[in-house]
Structure formats: C-alpha cells, structure tokens
C-alpha cells in the first residue's frame, strides 16, 4: 500500500496510461464485479447476437439492392426479393427486442445488484483493515475513494455494456463483412482507423496526468470538507471559518481549471478524428460508385457501406469518447482496488485456534514496535507481565508509549520483534476475534456513535440483559448523570449526537466505562483503562475506582490502568514506569517511592499539580 501511495505521489507516467493501463484497470474492475461475473459474461454473448442482428439488416438491404437491376429489367418482383424484405424486417424487429432484453434484463439488473453489494464489500474491507491504515488516511479521503470508485464502476458497467462493447463488436463484424464484399473499399474505409487510434493514444497520454491530478484534488477537497465539519468546534472556537473556506476554494478552483482544460482538449481531439474518418468514408463511397459504374462491384455493396459506414464512424467516435472516460474512471477503480488489496489487516494465521481454558497470564517478551512508516521505535526490548487478577498501572510522560502498549495488548497492531503471550502462547497464534473479545477497553478518547445512550452502552454486547445494563450504568455513575432530568429527557433513549457531541467529556468517559463493564459481565477478562477517568470529578472518579476494584475480585478480571493521577495508580499491584521505550522501573507504589527514582519524581510533580509536567 505504501508503495502504491508513493507512486501516486510521484505523479503519473505516460507509458502507464496506454492499453496496458486500460487492461490492468479492466482486470481490477472484473475482480470487483465478483458475483456478477457470470451474468456479465452471459450479457456479453448476447451482445454479440445483437450486433450480428444489427449488421444483418444492412446486409439484407444489400441483397435487395443487388437484385434491383434484375427486377427493373424483368418488371416482376421475385419471391426471393419478397423473402429478403420479410427477413430484413424480421431481423430489424428481433434486433430491437434482443437489445432490449440484453440491456434491461441482464445488464441493468446486474448493475443494480452490484450497486447494492459494493458499499457493503467496501465497508467490510475497511473495517477489517488495521488501525494503521485508518490512522494514516483521513476519513473524507477514504469516503471519497469509496464513493467515487463505486460511482465510476457503475459508469464503467454502463459504458462498456451500452457503448464500447456493442460498438466494438459491430466494428469488427463490419470490417469482416466489408473485406469479404469488396476488400478494396473495405481497406480504404478502414485505412484512417490506425492514425485515428494513434491520435487518440496521444490524447490519453496528454490527459491522463490531468485526470489523475483531478482525482487527487477531489479527494483532497473531500478531506478538507469533512475535516472542517468533524472539527467544527475548533474551527469556530478559533474563528477559522474563512481559512477553511479558502482552503477548499483553492482546491476546487484547481479542479475547475483542470476540468475546463480536459474538456476543451477532448473536443479538439474528437473533432480531428471525426474529420479524418469522414473524409475517408466519403472517398470510399466515391470509389464504390466508380467501381459500380465500371462494373467492378455491385450497387448493394455500396449501399451496405453507406448504411454501415456511418454507424461505424459514429460507433468509433463513441468508443474513443467513452474509452477516454473509462480510462478516467479506471483511475478511481484502481484507487478502490488499492483499498481492496491492502493487506495490512491483522488476520488469523492458518493455524489460529481458541484455547480450551484461559488462565489470563499475559507477558510482553522483549518486544519492539514502531508505527508503520516510522523509523523510530516507540517500544524497544520492552518486557511486561500481567498476572491473573492483577491490577497493573502504566505510568510515564506523555508520548512515552502507554497507549501503544494498550494497542499491542489488544492486538490492534502486531509487534515487530519479540512476542506477546497469553498463558505462554504467542497471541498471533490465537483466534484474533476470540482474543480481542477478552478485552474491555475504555479508550483515552471514547468513541461515541450517533445513537441513543443505551445503544452506545450496549455496543459490545447487544443482547445484554436489562439487569446488566442497570448494573453497568450504576457502576459508571450514569444514573447520577441521568438524574438531571432536563439534560436527558428520554433517559437511556436520549440521542447523544455525532461522536457524542451532546455529551460532556466526563459523560463520554462514563459511557465508555459502562460499555466496558457490560463486556466484562459478558466474558471479557481484562479491563484496559486508558486515562479512563481523567475527565471525571474527583468524587465520581473515586467511586468508580472502588467499583472497579470490587469487580476485579467478583468477575475474576485483570486491570491495566494507564493514568497520570496518583489516586488511580497507587492501588495497582504492579506499577510499570515507561521511559525511553522501555520499563525504567517496576514495583509497588511503596517500593518505587523508596527507590527514589523517576516514579518518585513523577509523584512529587503530581502532588504539585500534574504528573504530566
Ligand atoms: N498512529 C500513529 N502513527 C505514528 N505514530 C504514532 C501513532 N500513535 C502514536 N504515535 C507516536 O507514538 C508515541 C507514543 O504514543 P502513545 O499514544 O502511545 O503515547 P502515550 O504514552 O499514551 O501518551 P499520552 O500520555 O499523551 O496519552 C508518540 O511519540 C506518538 O507520537
Ligand atoms: Mg495515551
């Protein structure tokens, strides 16, 4: 993925945008068509039938014209001629009906099914991708890639099945017919097709960079748009509305200029190609008439060329025009494929298993970890143990890697070196989902969904019983916050707004604690608290701390508490002080104080105010 992104950054390369780019793009597209491949193939076979029927009409017209001199001479209409006329009409009607059947029944239905399926496919892929990917890409860009990709895939489906493939089949069949009927006329008619292809190729080479630039600008603009709305509070607090507007405007203006340039250039190229093709078409007709007069070809052949020639030129224009659009659309499809091919998922190994019993002894065994794309390791030769039913605390200055330890513990990332074990088994050998369900986490910034309080609390276990919900809201002191009737008029059914915007920081933390509590009641074995009570008032924090201590015994869970506040840390059985990517000190509160090292310095600072300083 990194490599692919780097290529995009490098800019475009002309040679990549020719036929090979088209074929790779179509291959990517075909993979994404997935379950509809069979229907699409069937549609393609039917397209051949429709195009042959479309050519059969002028062919019978040719036969009729070939017979006309005889008819004029004899003055009687032969049965053969009547048969030709009847067949010609039958062919025309069948062509209309079959085309309708292919387009309406096979392709449209297939595209509608794909339109419903692609977003689900994209979402499940995005949800499976590692946190690393999500931390790298901003939400607006991701959404733009997916939406644009899907929109463009639909366009490709429609253009391929409506315009490009039928016209292409017609063109090949017509070339064959003309060469058989009179190779000299056929050759003259098709002679300019090669230079037309070359002109078209030049056009793609010129434009592909602009298309790619346009796509990137589109993602950028989408990113700015979303970011400004996601961070609306900060934008307004710091009166940055104008700056946000100007940022978006600059990108959109660049897109506008690119758009104008692309469209104008396209018109010139298409016009040039059409003029060349039509000149040769007229020359073919003139030569055909001359051959007829010389008795070297039949009049029907010229009629056939006149009837099919126009359609072929229009069709070729259609192919060139749509080919360029498809190329442009393929840029989006390739971007969607990048996401689909991203392999940064934390996946199960082929031998992953669920152990029959769990004691709950976790060890970090000389692990090292650096975030993807970063050279500097956050943790190096880092050791840690979480014994069953123990409460450990992670302490350290901001940015030392406490949250990173929690992420590695829950296997959101895999370590680069060393290993983390559960009861002696490397966690990479355990079933990923089973392992993750062992953890009830309250994150530093609690994720809150735009849903009701109850839906947020029961997010981890939707079938939590009312008794469990009641226990959880008491444990997290949500009941005290709900006692303010006017703040939560609908009780647990109150909508909390996007990202819990209608909740205070402390209220969001309580939601997080209640959510984790329900997970504990439903089988989680480790409670991970990442600054989980930092926004609570001291009274509520103390009440929650003592509640957490009591569930440790009652539910047989271990607790990993990351905190700056002394009140949380001192109760831990084991305190690990992280410094410089390693455990600098470890032991009980008393033991560490007695050591008079980093911990005692941090404690002194905290007594003065804040451990973070
Ligand atoms: N997704 C990420 N990609 C790259 N670097 C990251 C990422 N997340 C954190 N870091 C870096 O890793 C280091 C450790 O971050 P971490 O969040 O673990 O610190 P922390 O000890 O929890 O700090 P705090 O007390 O402020 O929460 C920091 O230098 C941070 O900049
Ligand atoms: Mg942190």
Short mmCIF file of C-alpha atoms in Angstrom, two decimals, residues 28-202:
data_model
loop_
_atom_site.label_atom_id
_atom_site.label_comp_id
_atom_site.label_asym_id
_atom_site.label_seq_id
_atom_site.Cartn_x
_atom_site.Cartn_y
_atom_site.Cartn_z
CA UNK A 28 -9.22 -4.81 -11.43
CA UNK A 29 -12.74 -3.92 -12.40
CA UNK A 30 -13.53 -7.50 -13.34
CA UNK A 31 -12.34 -8.71 -9.94
CA UNK A 32 -14.62 -6.20 -8.25
CA UNK A 33 -17.56 -7.40 -10.35
CA UNK A 34 -17.20 -10.63 -8.33
CA UNK A 35 -20.54 -12.40 -8.02
CA UNK A 36 -21.96 -10.82 -11.20
CA UNK A 37 -19.20 -12.08 -13.47
CA UNK A 38 -21.38 -14.89 -14.80
CA UNK A 39 -24.28 -12.57 -15.60
CA UNK A 40 -21.91 -10.12 -17.30
CA UNK A 41 -20.37 -12.86 -19.41
CA UNK A 42 -23.82 -14.01 -20.48
CA UNK A 43 -24.67 -10.41 -21.35
CA UNK A 44 -21.55 -10.24 -23.49
CA UNK A 45 -22.55 -13.31 -25.53
CA UNK A 46 -25.96 -11.80 -26.07
CA UNK A 47 -24.31 -8.56 -27.18
CA UNK A 48 -22.61 -10.47 -29.99
CA UNK A 49 -26.03 -11.71 -31.10
CA UNK A 50 -27.50 -8.18 -31.03
CA UNK A 51 -24.65 -6.74 -33.08
CA UNK A 52 -24.80 -9.50 -35.66
CA UNK A 53 -28.53 -8.88 -35.97
CA UNK A 54 -27.80 -5.15 -36.33
CA UNK A 55 -25.48 -5.94 -39.26
CA UNK A 56 -27.89 -8.44 -40.79
CA UNK A 57 -30.30 -5.59 -41.60
CA UNK A 58 -27.97 -3.68 -43.97
CA UNK A 59 -26.78 -6.99 -45.36
CA UNK A 60 -30.29 -7.90 -46.49
CA UNK A 61 -30.68 -4.36 -47.77
CA UNK A 62 -27.57 -5.00 -49.86
CA UNK A 63 -29.08 -8.23 -51.21
CA UNK A 64 -32.28 -6.36 -52.13
CA UNK A 65 -30.30 -3.66 -53.96
CA UNK A 66 -28.23 -6.30 -55.70
CA UNK A 67 -31.47 -7.80 -57.06
CA UNK A 68 -32.95 -4.42 -58.07
CA UNK A 69 -31.34 -4.24 -61.56
CA UNK A 70 -32.90 -7.67 -62.34
CA UNK A 71 -36.29 -6.52 -61.05
CA UNK A 72 -36.12 -3.35 -63.12
CA UNK A 73 -35.16 -5.35 -66.19
CA UNK A 74 -37.84 -8.07 -65.80
CA UNK A 75 -40.55 -5.79 -64.33
CA UNK A 76 -41.61 -8.52 -61.84
CA UNK A 77 -40.81 -8.85 -58.18
CA UNK A 78 -39.23 -12.21 -57.46
CA UNK A 79 -40.16 -14.38 -54.45
CA UNK A 80 -36.50 -14.19 -53.48
CA UNK A 81 -36.79 -10.38 -53.16
CA UNK A 82 -40.02 -10.65 -51.14
CA UNK A 83 -38.25 -13.15 -48.81
CA UNK A 84 -35.33 -10.72 -48.38
CA UNK A 85 -37.71 -7.89 -47.49
CA UNK A 86 -39.60 -10.04 -44.95
CA UNK A 87 -36.36 -11.33 -43.39
CA UNK A 88 -34.99 -7.80 -43.25
CA UNK A 89 -37.99 -6.61 -41.26
CA UNK A 90 -37.89 -9.68 -39.01
CA UNK A 91 -34.19 -9.10 -38.37
CA UNK A 92 -34.78 -5.44 -37.51
CA UNK A 93 -37.58 -6.26 -35.02
CA UNK A 94 -35.54 -9.10 -33.45
CA UNK A 95 -32.53 -6.79 -33.11
CA UNK A 96 -34.66 -4.27 -31.20
CA UNK A 97 -36.16 -6.95 -28.93
CA UNK A 98 -32.89 -8.74 -28.19
CA UNK A 99 -31.13 -5.44 -27.45
CA UNK A 100 -33.87 -4.52 -25.01
CA UNK A 101 -33.60 -7.93 -23.37
CA UNK A 102 -29.83 -7.71 -23.01
CA UNK A 103 -29.77 -4.15 -21.72
CA UNK A 104 -32.81 -4.15 -19.50
CA UNK A 105 -32.77 -7.68 -18.19
CA UNK A 106 -29.17 -8.71 -17.99
CA UNK A 107 -27.09 -5.57 -17.59
CA UNK A 108 -29.37 -3.17 -15.70
CA UNK A 109 -30.34 -5.81 -13.15
CA UNK A 110 -26.71 -6.85 -12.74
CA UNK A 111 -25.60 -3.25 -12.21
CA UNK A 112 -28.36 -2.65 -9.64
CA UNK A 113 -27.28 -5.76 -7.72
CA UNK A 114 -23.65 -4.62 -7.83
CA UNK A 115 -24.59 -1.14 -6.63
CA UNK A 116 -26.12 -2.70 -3.55
CA UNK A 117 -23.20 -5.04 -2.98
CA UNK A 118 -20.16 -2.80 -3.50
CA UNK A 119 -20.67 -0.47 -0.48
CA UNK A 120 -21.07 -3.50 1.81
CA UNK A 121 -17.93 -5.05 0.37
CA UNK A 122 -16.01 -1.79 0.81
CA UNK A 123 -17.22 -1.31 4.36
CA UNK A 124 -16.32 -4.83 5.46
CA UNK A 125 -12.85 -4.37 3.95
CA UNK A 126 -12.34 -1.00 5.66
CA UNK A 127 -13.49 -2.40 8.99
CA UNK A 128 -11.06 -5.27 8.61
CA UNK A 129 -8.09 -3.05 7.79
CA UNK A 130 -5.61 -2.41 10.54
CA UNK A 131 -5.74 0.70 12.65
CA UNK A 132 -2.50 1.66 10.91
CA UNK A 133 -4.37 2.25 7.67
CA UNK A 134 -7.12 4.26 9.34
CA UNK A 135 -4.66 6.37 11.28
CA UNK A 136 -2.88 7.17 8.03
CA UNK A 137 -5.83 8.06 5.79
CA UNK A 138 -8.30 10.76 6.70
CA UNK A 139 -12.00 9.93 6.77
CA UNK A 140 -13.01 12.28 3.95
CA UNK A 141 -10.41 10.79 1.61
CA UNK A 142 -11.47 7.25 2.43
CA UNK A 143 -15.13 8.03 1.81
CA UNK A 144 -14.30 9.88 -1.40
CA UNK A 145 -12.25 6.93 -2.67
CA UNK A 146 -15.05 4.51 -1.97
CA UNK A 147 -17.91 6.65 -3.25
CA UNK A 148 -16.10 7.78 -6.36
CA UNK A 149 -14.86 4.26 -7.01
CA UNK A 150 -18.35 2.80 -6.82
CA UNK A 151 -19.90 5.59 -8.87
CA UNK A 152 -17.24 5.09 -11.53
CA UNK A 153 -17.63 1.32 -11.52
CA UNK A 154 -21.32 1.75 -12.28
CA UNK A 155 -20.40 4.14 -15.08
CA UNK A 156 -17.93 1.63 -16.49
CA UNK A 157 -20.55 -1.12 -16.40
CA UNK A 158 -22.99 1.09 -18.27
CA UNK A 159 -20.47 2.40 -20.79
CA UNK A 160 -18.97 -0.99 -21.51
CA UNK A 161 -22.26 -2.73 -21.98
CA UNK A 162 -24.09 0.15 -23.70
CA UNK A 163 -21.43 1.80 -25.80
CA UNK A 164 -17.98 0.28 -26.03
CA UNK A 165 -18.57 -3.45 -26.36
CA UNK A 166 -21.54 -3.30 -28.79
CA UNK A 167 -19.74 -0.76 -30.98
CA UNK A 168 -16.56 -2.76 -30.91
CA UNK A 169 -18.31 -5.98 -31.90
CA UNK A 170 -20.13 -4.11 -34.67
CA UNK A 171 -16.88 -2.62 -35.89
CA UNK A 172 -15.07 -5.97 -36.11
CA UNK A 173 -18.04 -7.68 -37.76
CA UNK A 174 -18.42 -4.82 -40.23
CA UNK A 175 -14.73 -4.85 -41.09
CA UNK A 176 -15.01 -8.57 -41.84
CA UNK A 177 -18.12 -8.06 -43.99
CA UNK A 178 -16.63 -5.17 -45.99
CA UNK A 179 -13.41 -7.07 -46.65
CA UNK A 180 -15.41 -10.06 -47.88
CA UNK A 181 -17.74 -7.96 -50.04
CA UNK A 182 -15.02 -5.76 -51.59
CA UNK A 183 -11.60 -5.69 -49.94
CA UNK A 184 -10.50 -2.52 -51.82
CA UNK A 185 -13.42 -0.48 -50.46
CA UNK A 186 -13.07 -2.11 -47.05
CA UNK A 187 -9.38 -1.22 -46.92
CA UNK A 188 -9.95 2.40 -47.90
CA UNK A 189 -12.72 2.78 -45.35
CA UNK A 190 -10.69 1.31 -42.50
CA UNK A 191 -7.38 2.92 -43.51
CA UNK A 192 -7.72 6.00 -41.23
CA UNK A 193 -8.62 3.90 -38.22
CA UNK A 194 -4.94 3.28 -37.44
CA UNK A 195 -3.98 7.01 -37.39
CA UNK A 196 -7.22 7.72 -35.51
CA UNK A 197 -6.10 5.23 -32.86
CA UNK A 198 -2.71 6.92 -32.73
CA UNK A 199 -4.25 10.40 -32.32
CA UNK A 200 -6.46 9.02 -29.60
CA UNK A 201 -3.50 7.46 -27.85
CA UNK A 202 -1.67 10.80 -27.92
#
